[in-house]
PDB file of C-alpha atoms in Angstrom:
ATOM      1  CA  MET A   1      -4.710 -10.784  16.340  1.00  0.00           C
ATOM      2  CA  LYS A   2      -3.370 -10.767  19.870  1.00  0.00           C
ATOM      3  CA  PRO A   3      -5.703 -10.040  22.798  1.00  0.00           C
ATOM      4  CA  ASP A   4      -4.147  -6.611  23.435  1.00  0.00           C
ATOM      5  CA  GLU A   5      -4.352  -5.558  19.764  1.00  0.00           C
ATOM      6  CA  HIS A   6      -7.184  -3.565  18.221  1.00  0.00           C
ATOM      7  CA  TRP A   7      -7.715  -3.908  14.497  1.00  0.00           C
ATOM      8  CA  ARG A   8     -10.048  -1.873  12.320  1.00  0.00           C
ATOM      9  CA  TYR A   9     -10.829  -2.399   8.658  1.00  0.00           C
ATOM     10  CA  PHE A  10     -11.933   0.361   6.313  1.00  0.00           C
ATOM     11  CA  GLU A  11     -13.897  -0.946   3.318  1.00  0.00           C
ATOM     12  CA  ILE A  12     -15.869   0.928   0.696  1.00  0.00           C
ATOM     13  CA  ASP A  13     -17.853  -2.028  -0.678  1.00  0.00           C
ATOM     14  CA  PRO A  14     -20.621  -3.490   1.522  1.00  0.00           C
ATOM     15  CA  THR A  15     -20.551  -6.697  -0.559  1.00  0.00           C
ATOM     16  CA  VAL A  16     -16.919  -7.272   0.410  1.00  0.00           C
ATOM     17  CA  ILE A  17     -17.872  -6.864   4.069  1.00  0.00           C
ATOM     18  CA  ALA A  18     -20.734  -9.352   3.693  1.00  0.00           C
ATOM     19  CA  ILE A  19     -18.434 -11.901   2.022  1.00  0.00           C
ATOM     20  CA  ALA A  20     -15.705 -11.357   4.644  1.00  0.00           C
ATOM     21  CA  ARG A  21     -18.200 -11.962   7.466  1.00  0.00           C
ATOM     22  CA  ASP A  22     -19.752 -15.060   5.824  1.00  0.00           C
ATOM     23  CA  PRO A  23     -17.867 -18.105   7.219  1.00  0.00           C
ATOM     24  CA  LYS A  24     -19.025 -20.209   4.249  1.00  0.00           C
ATOM     25  CA  ARG A  25     -17.013 -17.975   1.936  1.00  0.00           C
ATOM     26  CA  PHE A  26     -14.196 -16.560   4.044  1.00  0.00           C
ATOM     27  CA  ARG A  27     -13.237 -17.661   7.544  1.00  0.00           C
ATOM     28  CA  PHE A  28     -10.552 -15.256   8.755  1.00  0.00           C
ATOM     29  CA  ILE A  29     -12.969 -12.912  10.491  1.00  0.00           C
ATOM     30  CA  SER A  30     -15.253 -15.591  11.931  1.00  0.00           C
ATOM     31  CA  ASP A  31     -12.283 -17.669  13.156  1.00  0.00           C
ATOM     32  CA  CYS A  32      -9.890 -14.942  14.274  1.00  0.00           C
ATOM     33  CA  ALA A  33     -11.753 -11.727  14.952  1.00  0.00           C
ATOM     34  CA  PRO A  34     -15.541 -12.103  14.898  1.00  0.00           C
ATOM     35  CA  ASP A  35     -16.055  -8.777  16.691  1.00  0.00           C
ATOM     36  CA  ILE A  36     -13.634  -6.770  14.565  1.00  0.00           C
ATOM     37  CA  SER A  37     -14.617  -3.231  13.712  1.00  0.00           C
ATOM     38  CA  ILE A  38     -15.241  -2.609  10.018  1.00  0.00           C
ATOM     39  CA  VAL A  39     -15.853   0.964   8.923  1.00  0.00           C
ATOM     40  CA  LEU A  40     -17.966   1.251   5.769  1.00  0.00           C
ATOM     41  CA  GLY A  41     -16.989   4.043   3.420  1.00  0.00           C
ATOM     42  CA  ASP A  42     -14.088   5.498   1.519  1.00  0.00           C
ATOM     43  CA  ALA A  43     -10.978   4.649   3.562  1.00  0.00           C
ATOM     44  CA  ARG A  44      -9.340   8.021   3.161  1.00  0.00           C
ATOM     45  CA  LEU A  45     -12.435   9.938   4.250  1.00  0.00           C
ATOM     46  CA  THR A  46     -13.305   7.645   7.144  1.00  0.00           C
ATOM     47  CA  LEU A  47      -9.703   7.338   8.366  1.00  0.00           C
ATOM     48  CA  ALA A  48      -9.424  11.138   8.369  1.00  0.00           C
ATOM     49  CA  LYS A  49     -12.135  11.176  11.071  1.00  0.00           C
ATOM     50  CA  GLU A  50     -10.138   8.863  13.351  1.00  0.00           C
ATOM     51  CA  PRO A  51      -8.149  10.322  16.273  1.00  0.00           C
ATOM     52  CA  ASP A  52      -4.609  11.461  15.441  1.00  0.00           C
ATOM     53  CA  ALA A  53      -1.625   9.423  16.672  1.00  0.00           C
ATOM     54  CA  SER A  54      -3.732   6.319  17.295  1.00  0.00           C
ATOM     55  CA  TYR A  55      -2.443   3.657  14.854  1.00  0.00           C
ATOM     56  CA  ASP A  56       0.807   1.713  15.088  1.00  0.00           C
ATOM     57  CA  VAL A  57       0.381   0.310  11.585  1.00  0.00           C
ATOM     58  CA  ILE A  58      -1.770   1.463   8.697  1.00  0.00           C
ATOM     59  CA  VAL A  59      -2.046  -1.016   5.829  1.00  0.00           C
ATOM     60  CA  VAL A  60      -3.253   0.245   2.461  1.00  0.00           C
ATOM     61  CA  ASP A  61      -4.178  -2.641   0.155  1.00  0.00           C
ATOM     62  CA  ALA A  62      -6.108  -1.173  -2.743  1.00  0.00           C
ATOM     63  CA  TYR A  63      -3.914  -1.225  -5.840  1.00  0.00           C
ATOM     64  CA  SER A  64      -4.121  -4.702  -7.354  1.00  0.00           C
ATOM     65  CA  SER A  65      -6.947  -4.035  -9.811  1.00  0.00           C
ATOM     66  CA  ASP A  66      -6.705  -2.054 -13.015  1.00  0.00           C
ATOM     67  CA  ALA A  67      -8.885   0.735 -11.568  1.00  0.00           C
ATOM     68  CA  ILE A  68      -6.695   2.068  -8.790  1.00  0.00           C
ATOM     69  CA  PRO A  69      -7.958   4.603  -6.252  1.00  0.00           C
ATOM     70  CA  VAL A  70      -5.495   7.395  -7.051  1.00  0.00           C
ATOM     71  CA  HIS A  71      -6.729   9.478  -4.117  1.00  0.00           C
ATOM     72  CA  LEU A  72      -5.176   6.942  -1.703  1.00  0.00           C
ATOM     73  CA  GLY A  73      -1.710   7.540  -3.180  1.00  0.00           C
ATOM     74  CA  THR A  74      -1.272  11.301  -3.016  1.00  0.00           C
ATOM     75  CA  ARG A  75       0.782  13.660  -0.861  1.00  0.00           C
ATOM     76  CA  GLU A  76      -2.405  14.682   0.957  1.00  0.00           C
ATOM     77  CA  ALA A  77      -3.445  11.069   1.586  1.00  0.00           C
ATOM     78  CA  MET A  78      -0.016  10.265   3.053  1.00  0.00           C
ATOM     79  CA  ALA A  79      -0.330  13.354   5.270  1.00  0.00           C
ATOM     80  CA  ILE A  80      -3.541  11.844   6.685  1.00  0.00           C
ATOM     81  CA  TYR A  81      -1.883   8.461   7.241  1.00  0.00           C
ATOM     82  CA  LYS A  82       1.084  10.125   8.942  1.00  0.00           C
ATOM     83  CA  ALA A  83      -1.189  12.165  11.221  1.00  0.00           C
ATOM     84  CA  LYS A  84      -3.000   9.000  12.316  1.00  0.00           C
ATOM     85  CA  LEU A  85       0.229   7.129  13.163  1.00  0.00           C
ATOM     86  CA  ALA A  86       1.274   6.745  16.763  1.00  0.00           C
ATOM     87  CA  PRO A  87       4.917   7.544  17.509  1.00  0.00           C
ATOM     88  CA  HIS A  88       7.101   5.033  15.640  1.00  0.00           C
ATOM     89  CA  GLY A  89       4.145   3.933  13.498  1.00  0.00           C
ATOM     90  CA  VAL A  90       4.467   2.796   9.881  1.00  0.00           C
ATOM     91  CA  VAL A  91       2.388   2.819   6.718  1.00  0.00           C
ATOM     92  CA  VAL A  92       2.483  -0.460   4.789  1.00  0.00           C
ATOM     93  CA  MET A  93       1.242  -0.387   1.213  1.00  0.00           C
ATOM     94  CA  HIS A  94       0.589  -3.368  -1.004  1.00  0.00           C
ATOM     95  CA  ILE A  95       1.281  -1.850  -4.424  1.00  0.00           C
ATOM     96  CA  SER A  96       1.244  -4.931  -6.652  1.00  0.00           C
ATOM     97  CA  ASN A  97      -0.195  -3.965 -10.002  1.00  0.00           C
ATOM     98  CA  ARG A  98       0.326  -5.549 -13.406  1.00  0.00           C
ATOM     99  CA  TYR A  99      -0.166  -2.280 -15.241  1.00  0.00           C
ATOM    100  CA  LEU A 100       1.385   0.465 -13.119  1.00  0.00           C
ATOM    101  CA  GLU A 101       4.714   1.043 -11.371  1.00  0.00           C
ATOM    102  CA  LEU A 102       3.690   2.563  -8.041  1.00  0.00           C
ATOM    103  CA  GLU A 103       6.845   2.282  -5.908  1.00  0.00           C
ATOM    104  CA  SER A 104       8.160   5.630  -7.125  1.00  0.00           C
ATOM    105  CA  VAL A 105       4.751   7.217  -6.502  1.00  0.00           C
ATOM    106  CA  ILE A 106       4.728   6.091  -2.874  1.00  0.00           C
ATOM    107  CA  SER A 107       8.381   7.032  -2.350  1.00  0.00           C
ATOM    108  CA  GLY A 108       7.549  10.497  -3.640  1.00  0.00           C
ATOM    109  CA  ILE A 109       4.461  11.097  -1.507  1.00  0.00           C
ATOM    110  CA  ALA A 110       6.225   9.748   1.567  1.00  0.00           C
ATOM    111  CA  ALA A 111       9.253  12.001   1.019  1.00  0.00           C
ATOM    112  CA  ALA A 112       6.924  14.979   0.581  1.00  0.00           C
ATOM    113  CA  ASN A 113       5.730  14.210   4.118  1.00  0.00           C
ATOM    114  CA  GLY A 114       9.199  13.786   5.646  1.00  0.00           C
ATOM    115  CA  MET A 115       9.099   9.988   5.509  1.00  0.00           C
ATOM    116  CA  THR A 116      11.367   7.337   4.008  1.00  0.00           C
ATOM    117  CA  THR A 117      10.124   4.344   2.034  1.00  0.00           C
ATOM    118  CA  TRP A 118      11.538   0.819   1.961  1.00  0.00           C
ATOM    119  CA  ARG A 119      10.532  -1.838  -0.573  1.00  0.00           C
ATOM    120  CA  TRP A 120      10.347  -5.561  -0.005  1.00  0.00           C
ATOM    121  CA  SER A 121      13.108  -7.262  -1.968  1.00  0.00           C
ATOM    122  CA  ASN A 122      13.210 -11.030  -1.888  1.00  0.00           C
ATOM    123  CA  PRO A 123      15.292 -12.768  -4.586  1.00  0.00           C
ATOM    124  CA  ASN A 124      12.969 -15.789  -4.379  1.00  0.00           C
ATOM    125  CA  ASP A 125       9.982 -13.729  -5.545  1.00  0.00           C
ATOM    126  CA  ARG A 126       9.724 -13.945  -9.309  1.00  0.00           C
ATOM    127  CA  THR A 127       7.534 -12.205 -11.853  1.00  0.00           C
ATOM    128  CA  ASP A 128       6.770 -14.177 -14.997  1.00  0.00           C
ATOM    129  CA  PHE A 129       4.643 -12.120 -17.390  1.00  0.00           C
ATOM    130  CA  ASN A 130       4.197 -15.097 -19.732  1.00  0.00           C
ATOM    131  CA  ASN A 131       2.532 -17.182 -17.035  1.00  0.00           C
ATOM    132  CA  TYR A 132       0.764 -14.269 -15.320  1.00  0.00           C
ATOM    133  CA  THR A 133       2.740 -14.840 -12.139  1.00  0.00           C
ATOM    134  CA  PHE A 134       3.631 -11.690 -10.286  1.00  0.00           C
ATOM    135  CA  ALA A 135       5.752 -11.150  -7.208  1.00  0.00           C
ATOM    136  CA  SER A 136       4.080  -9.122  -4.495  1.00  0.00           C
ATOM    137  CA  GLU A 137       5.208  -5.525  -4.269  1.00  0.00           C
ATOM    138  CA  VAL A 138       5.085  -4.080  -0.769  1.00  0.00           C
ATOM    139  CA  VAL A 139       6.524  -0.857   0.611  1.00  0.00           C
ATOM    140  CA  ILE A 140       6.756   0.561   4.124  1.00  0.00           C
ATOM    141  CA  SER A 141       6.951   4.280   4.823  1.00  0.00           C
ATOM    142  CA  ALA A 142       8.058   5.653   8.177  1.00  0.00           C
ATOM    143  CA  ALA A 143       9.599   8.745   9.715  1.00  0.00           C
ATOM    144  CA  SER A 144      12.776   6.867  10.657  1.00  0.00           C
ATOM    145  CA  ALA A 145      14.574   3.568  10.078  1.00  0.00           C
ATOM    146  CA  ASP A 146      14.267   3.027  13.833  1.00  0.00           C
ATOM    147  CA  ASP A 147      10.513   2.692  13.323  1.00  0.00           C
ATOM    148  CA  LEU A 148      11.124  -0.478  11.282  1.00  0.00           C
ATOM    149  CA  GLY A 149      13.261  -2.062  13.984  1.00  0.00           C
ATOM    150  CA  SER A 150      15.364  -4.969  12.763  1.00  0.00           C
ATOM    151  CA  MET A 151      13.588  -4.993   9.390  1.00  0.00           C
ATOM    152  CA  ALA A 152      15.554  -1.908   8.303  1.00  0.00           C
ATOM    153  CA  GLN A 153      18.807  -3.896   8.584  1.00  0.00           C
ATOM    154  CA  SER A 154      17.447  -7.240   7.403  1.00  0.00           C
ATOM    155  CA  GLY A 155      18.554  -6.930   3.784  1.00  0.00           C
ATOM    156  CA  THR A 156      15.064  -7.754   2.512  1.00  0.00           C
ATOM    157  CA  TRP A 157      13.824  -4.185   2.964  1.00  0.00           C
ATOM    158  CA  ILE A 158      15.700  -1.771   0.695  1.00  0.00           C
ATOM    159  CA  VAL A 159      15.433   2.029   0.877  1.00  0.00           C
ATOM    160  CA  SER A 160      13.453   3.357  -2.064  1.00  0.00           C
ATOM    161  CA  PRO A 161      14.523   6.984  -2.511  1.00  0.00           C
ATOM    162  CA  PRO A 162      12.188   9.355  -4.330  1.00  0.00           C
ATOM    163  CA  ASN A 163      13.004  10.045  -7.953  1.00  0.00           C
ATOM    164  CA  PRO A 164      13.596  13.816  -8.230  1.00  0.00           C
ATOM    165  CA  ALA A 165      12.658  13.662 -11.934  1.00  0.00           C
ATOM    166  CA  LEU A 166       9.115  12.566 -11.093  1.00  0.00           C
ATOM    167  CA  ARG A 167       6.476  15.016  -9.955  1.00  0.00           C
ATOM    168  CA  THR A 168       4.831  14.087  -6.642  1.00  0.00           C
ATOM    169  CA  TRP A 169       1.239  12.941  -6.972  1.00  0.00           C
ATOM    170  CA  THR A 170      -1.233  15.235  -5.239  1.00  0.00           C
ATOM    171  CA  ASP A 171      -4.990  15.575  -5.088  1.00  0.00           C
ATOM    172  CA  ASP A 172      -4.634  17.885  -8.108  1.00  0.00           C
ATOM    173  CA  TYR A 173      -2.028  15.920 -10.072  1.00  0.00           C
ATOM    174  CA  SER A 174      -1.381  12.294 -10.963  1.00  0.00           C
ATOM    175  CA  ASN A 175       0.307  10.672 -13.938  1.00  0.00           C
ATOM    176  CA  ILE A 176      -1.183   7.277 -14.720  1.00  0.00           C
ATOM    177  CA  ALA A 177       0.441   7.249 -18.170  1.00  0.00           C
ATOM    178  CA  GLY A 178       3.871   7.731 -16.568  1.00  0.00           C
ATOM    179  CA  ALA A 179       3.254   4.896 -14.110  1.00  0.00           C
ATOM    180  CA  PHE A 180       2.160   2.704 -17.022  1.00  0.00           C
ATOM    181  CA  TRP A 181       5.269   3.655 -19.027  1.00  0.00           C
ATOM    182  CA  ARG A 182       7.575   2.856 -16.107  1.00  0.00           C
ATOM    183  CA  ARG A 183       5.997  -0.601 -15.658  1.00  0.00           C
ATOM    184  CA  TYR A 184       6.376  -1.690 -19.273  1.00  0.00           C
ATOM    185  CA  TRP A 185       8.968   0.295 -21.184  1.00  0.00           C
ATOM    186  CA  GLN A 186      11.519   1.624 -18.739  1.00  0.00           C
ATOM    187  CA  PRO A 187      12.926  -1.842 -17.885  1.00  0.00           C
ATOM    188  CA  LEU A 188      13.434  -2.456 -21.624  1.00  0.00           C
ATOM    189  CA  LEU A 189      15.527   0.663 -22.254  1.00  0.00           C
ATOM    190  CA  PRO A 190      19.257   0.135 -22.766  1.00  0.00           C
ATOM    191  CA  LYS A 191      21.385   0.830 -19.702  1.00  0.00           C
ATOM    192  CA  SER A 192      23.616   3.889 -20.074  1.00  0.00           C
TER     193      SER A 192
END
């Protein structure tokens, strides 16, 4: 964290905050940002109360467990993130999940809000299901490629267009079974 930067964490679990602040267990906060602001509560609800156009980067990192918070990956949630972004801001989402394919979900909710999504694509990252080794899956959504700067032309960030065959997740609709199917069976289907 640079001196002119202001970071804020949104965390729903007070135990996670206690562990993060305990230098015997985790030293990032105590070493790098001992006075960092941590907002306790549901991230979507607490972020919605923040001033509009005030964040350059919003990072959503909530999808690695098997119980994903669907309400953070809907058209309405992305509308909140977009409203909170400063001009040229981006939403970064860590969507690694062993059970669910979430890239198409995020591409869809971003497109529904007039945004484009890029996925991290590094040929050195490997997933090996047999050894439970999984490459990180990260996407960035922004209003324009210009908002990504040189990353948009780097070759490691690839545009992830929305799939018109998939219904956009909303607060009233999600399809966990479809995301599960895409993770496991779609890659095994014969190519046409």
